[in-house]
Coordinates of C-alpha atoms in Angstrom, one line a residue:
M6 CA -54.0 167.8 43.6
G7 CA -51.6 170.2 42.5
T8 CA -48.7 169.0 39.6
T9 CA -45.6 169.3 38.7
T10 CA -43.5 171.5 36.5
E11 CA -39.9 171.7 35.6
E12 CA -38.6 174.7 36.3
G13 CA -39.7 174.4 40.0
Y14 CA -42.0 175.5 43.0
I15 CA -41.0 179.4 44.5
L16 CA -43.2 180.7 47.7
L17 CA -43.0 184.3 47.6
V18 CA -42.9 185.7 50.8
E19 CA -43.8 189.6 50.2
D20 CA -46.1 191.8 52.0
E21 CA -45.8 195.0 49.4
E22 CA -49.5 194.5 46.9
N23 CA -47.5 196.6 43.9
L24 CA -44.3 194.3 44.3
Q25 CA -45.3 190.8 44.7
E26 CA -47.3 191.3 42.0
A27 CA -45.3 192.2 40.1
L28 CA -42.3 189.3 41.1
K29 CA -44.9 186.9 40.8
L30 CA -45.4 187.9 37.2
N31 CA -41.5 188.1 36.0
L32 CA -40.5 184.5 37.7
E33 CA -44.7 183.3 36.3
L34 CA -42.3 184.6 33.2
E35 CA -39.8 182.3 33.9
G36 CA -41.7 179.0 34.1
Y37 CA -41.6 179.4 38.2
E38 CA -44.5 178.2 39.9
V39 CA -45.6 180.8 42.5
T40 CA -47.5 181.1 45.1
C41 CA -47.4 184.1 47.5
A42 CA -47.4 184.7 50.9
G43 CA -48.4 188.5 52.7
D44 CA -46.9 187.7 56.0
G45 CA -45.0 185.1 58.2
A46 CA -48.1 183.4 59.6
E47 CA -49.7 182.4 56.1
A48 CA -45.8 182.0 54.9
L49 CA -45.5 179.2 58.1
K50 CA -48.6 177.2 57.2
R51 CA -48.2 177.0 53.1
I52 CA -44.3 175.5 53.6
G53 CA -46.3 173.0 56.4
E54 CA -48.8 172.5 53.0
E55 CA -46.3 172.4 50.8
Y56 CA -43.6 171.8 48.6
F57 CA -41.1 174.1 47.1
D58 CA -38.4 174.2 45.7
L59 CA -37.2 177.6 47.4
I60 CA -38.9 180.9 49.2
I61 CA -37.8 184.6 47.9
M62 CA -38.1 185.5 51.9
D63 CA -38.7 189.3 52.7
V64 CA -36.9 190.5 56.2
M65 CA -39.9 192.8 57.1
L66 CA -42.8 191.1 57.8
P67 CA -46.2 192.1 59.7
E68 CA -46.0 189.8 62.8
I69 CA -43.7 187.5 62.1
D70 CA -40.8 189.0 60.4
G71 CA -38.3 186.5 57.9
I72 CA -36.3 186.0 60.1
A73 CA -37.7 184.1 62.8
V74 CA -39.5 182.5 59.9
T75 CA -37.0 181.1 58.6
E76 CA -35.4 180.1 61.7
N77 CA -38.4 178.3 62.2
V78 CA -38.3 176.3 58.8
R79 CA -34.5 175.3 59.9
L80 CA -35.4 174.2 63.4
N81 CA -38.5 172.1 61.6
N82 CA -35.9 170.4 59.5
N83 CA -36.6 171.5 56.3
D84 CA -33.8 172.5 53.2
V85 CA -35.6 174.8 50.7
P86 CA -33.4 177.0 49.7
I87 CA -34.0 180.3 51.2
L88 CA -33.2 183.7 49.5
M89 CA -33.6 186.8 51.4
V90 CA -34.4 189.9 50.3
S91 CA -33.9 193.0 53.1
A92 CA -34.1 196.6 52.3
K93 CA -31.5 197.4 54.6
G94 CA -27.7 196.7 53.0
S95 CA -26.6 196.1 57.1
S96 CA -24.2 194.0 57.1
A97 CA -25.7 192.8 61.1
E98 CA -28.7 192.1 59.4
K99 CA -27.0 190.3 56.0
V100 CA -24.8 188.1 58.3
L101 CA -28.5 187.4 61.2
G102 CA -30.3 185.9 57.8
L103 CA -27.4 184.0 56.8
K104 CA -26.9 182.6 60.3
K105 CA -30.6 181.4 60.6
G106 CA -30.7 179.4 57.8
A107 CA -31.0 181.8 54.9
D108 CA -28.4 180.1 51.9
D109 CA -28.6 183.6 49.4
Y110 CA -29.3 187.3 50.8
I111 CA -30.4 190.7 48.4
T112 CA -30.5 193.8 49.1
K113 CA -33.6 196.2 47.4
P114 CA -34.1 197.8 45.0
F115 CA -32.4 194.7 43.0
N116 CA -31.8 194.5 39.7
L117 CA -35.1 191.8 38.5
E118 CA -32.7 190.2 36.3
E119 CA -29.6 189.7 39.2
L120 CA -32.6 188.4 41.1
L121 CA -33.0 185.7 38.4
L122 CA -29.9 184.2 38.0
R123 CA -29.4 183.4 41.6
V124 CA -33.2 182.2 42.1
K125 CA -32.5 180.3 38.9
K126 CA -28.9 179.7 40.7
L127 CA -30.4 177.8 44.4
I128 CA -32.9 175.8 42.2
N129 CA -30.8 174.2 40.1
K130 CA -28.5 173.4 42.7
N131 CA -31.1 172.1 45.3
K132 CA -32.2 170.1 42.6
R133 CA -28.3 168.1 42.2
L134 CA -28.3 167.5 45.7
Q135 CA -31.9 165.7 45.5
D136 CA -30.5 164.0 42.2
K137 CA -28.2 161.4 44.5
E138 CA -26.8 158.2 42.5
T139 CA -28.7 156.7 40.5
I140 CA -29.2 152.7 41.4
G141 CA -29.3 150.0 38.8
D142 CA -32.3 147.5 37.6
H143 CA -31.5 145.6 39.7
Y144 CA -30.5 146.2 43.7
Q145 CA -30.1 143.5 46.7
F146 CA -30.5 143.9 50.3
G147 CA -30.3 140.7 53.2
K148 CA -31.7 137.6 51.3
N149 CA -33.7 139.6 49.6
T150 CA -34.1 141.2 45.6
I151 CA -35.6 144.3 43.2
D152 CA -35.8 143.7 39.3
F153 CA -37.3 147.5 39.6
K154 CA -37.0 146.6 35.0
A155 CA -39.8 144.4 36.1
Q156 CA -41.6 146.2 38.9
S157 CA -40.7 142.9 41.2
A158 CA -38.8 141.6 43.9
T159 CA -38.4 138.5 45.9
N160 CA -38.5 138.2 49.2
Y161 CA -36.2 136.8 51.7
R162 CA -38.3 133.5 52.0
G163 CA -38.0 133.5 47.9
K164 CA -41.8 134.6 47.9
V165 CA -41.6 137.1 44.3
I166 CA -44.5 140.0 45.3
E167 CA -45.3 142.4 41.8
L168 CA -44.7 145.8 42.6
S169 CA -46.5 148.8 41.6
R170 CA -45.4 151.7 40.0
K171 CA -46.0 153.9 42.9
E172 CA -44.3 151.0 45.1
A173 CA -41.1 150.7 42.9
M174 CA -39.8 154.8 42.6
L175 CA -40.5 154.6 46.6
L176 CA -38.2 152.0 46.6
K177 CA -35.8 153.7 44.7
L178 CA -35.6 156.9 46.1
L179 CA -35.2 155.4 49.1
L180 CA -32.7 153.5 48.5
E181 CA -30.8 156.0 46.4
N182 CA -30.9 157.9 49.9
K183 CA -29.3 154.5 51.8
N184 CA -28.9 156.0 55.2
D185 CA -29.9 160.0 54.8
V186 CA -34.0 160.9 56.0
V187 CA -35.6 161.8 52.5
P188 CA -38.4 164.3 53.7
R189 CA -41.7 162.7 53.4
E190 CA -42.3 165.8 50.9
K191 CA -39.6 165.0 49.2
I192 CA -41.4 161.7 48.6
L193 CA -44.9 163.0 48.1
Q194 CA -42.8 165.2 45.8
A195 CA -41.1 162.7 43.9
V196 CA -43.3 159.7 43.8
W197 CA -46.6 161.5 43.5
G198 CA -45.9 164.9 41.7
Y199 CA -47.9 166.7 44.0
N200 CA -47.2 170.0 45.2
V201 CA -49.8 170.2 47.7
Y202 CA -49.0 167.2 49.8
P203 CA -52.1 164.6 50.5
T204 CA -52.6 163.1 54.2
T205 CA -49.4 161.2 55.3
R206 CA -51.2 158.2 55.9
T207 CA -50.4 157.8 51.9
V208 CA -46.7 156.7 52.4
D209 CA -47.4 155.2 56.0
N210 CA -49.1 152.8 54.6
F211 CA -46.3 152.1 51.6
I212 CA -43.9 151.8 54.6
L213 CA -45.4 148.6 56.2
S214 CA -46.2 146.7 53.1
F215 CA -42.1 147.3 52.6
R216 CA -41.9 145.9 56.0
K217 CA -44.5 142.8 55.4
Y218 CA -42.9 142.4 52.4
F219 CA -38.8 142.7 54.0
E220 CA -38.4 142.7 57.1
E221 CA -38.2 139.2 58.9
D222 CA -39.4 140.8 62.3
S223 CA -41.5 143.4 60.5
R224 CA -41.9 144.6 64.4
N225 CA -38.6 145.4 64.6
P226 CA -37.5 146.6 61.7
R227 CA -33.5 146.4 60.0
Y228 CA -34.0 148.2 56.5
F229 CA -37.1 150.6 56.3
H230 CA -37.6 153.1 59.4
S231 CA -39.7 155.9 60.0
I232 CA -38.5 158.9 61.3
R233 CA -41.6 160.5 63.6
G234 CA -42.5 164.2 61.9
V235 CA -39.7 164.2 59.7
G236 CA -39.1 161.6 56.6
Y237 CA -37.9 158.3 56.1
K238 CA -35.2 155.8 55.4
F239 CA -33.7 153.0 53.8
T240 CA -30.6 151.4 56.6
N241 CA -29.0 148.7 54.9

C-alpha cells in the first residue's frame, strides 16, 4: 500500500525524459512524492489507480495529448488540480486548456522557482478546500448520536455501538462534508492514508455497516448514500 506524505502527491506527465528527471528530482527535494507518466494513456491509468494532490500536465504528449487527458479527468468528476505546461505560448491554447479544466498554465522554458511556487499554491489551495469545517466531539442526526471522543454511538433504538477508529474517521469525514459527495479516492486517502487504492469494497462495507447501525430502513437509506462510480454522501 502507499504511504502518506505531508507535502503531497504529484503526477508528473512529461514525455521528454531529461526534463521529466530534472523536474522529478527538484519536486522531491521540496518534499513531494512524485509519480511519472510519459504519455496520456499511462497518465489516465495512474489517475484511475492512485490519489494525487496535483497533476503537472505537459500539453504535447504522444497519442493522447494533455488537453484530452485533462478533459477526461474532469468528465470523471475528478477535481484534482491540474497545472498545464506548454511549449507554445499562444493565448488560444492557454484558453482551451483552462476551458477543458486546467487550474493554471505555464509555458516552456519556465523558471523553476516560479513552477515550484505555482505547485505549492495549487496544492495548498486544494488542501484548504478539503479541510471542511470540523465538527465537535458530539453529533446528532435523527435519533442517532455519535460521541467521537469515546468512539461510540447510540442509535435510534437506544443501542450503544462501539465504533472502530476507521469507522469513526469515515463517519467524521462524511458528516463534515454533509450534503456533498465525497469521492472514494479522497476517503481512501484521508481515512486509510493510501495513495494507491485498495478495492472499492473496502469503503462499501463500511457504508453498509453505517446503514445497519443508523438507518431505520437500510434498503432505503435516508442518511448514507452511494453515488455510483463517484463516491459517498451523508444527508441530514
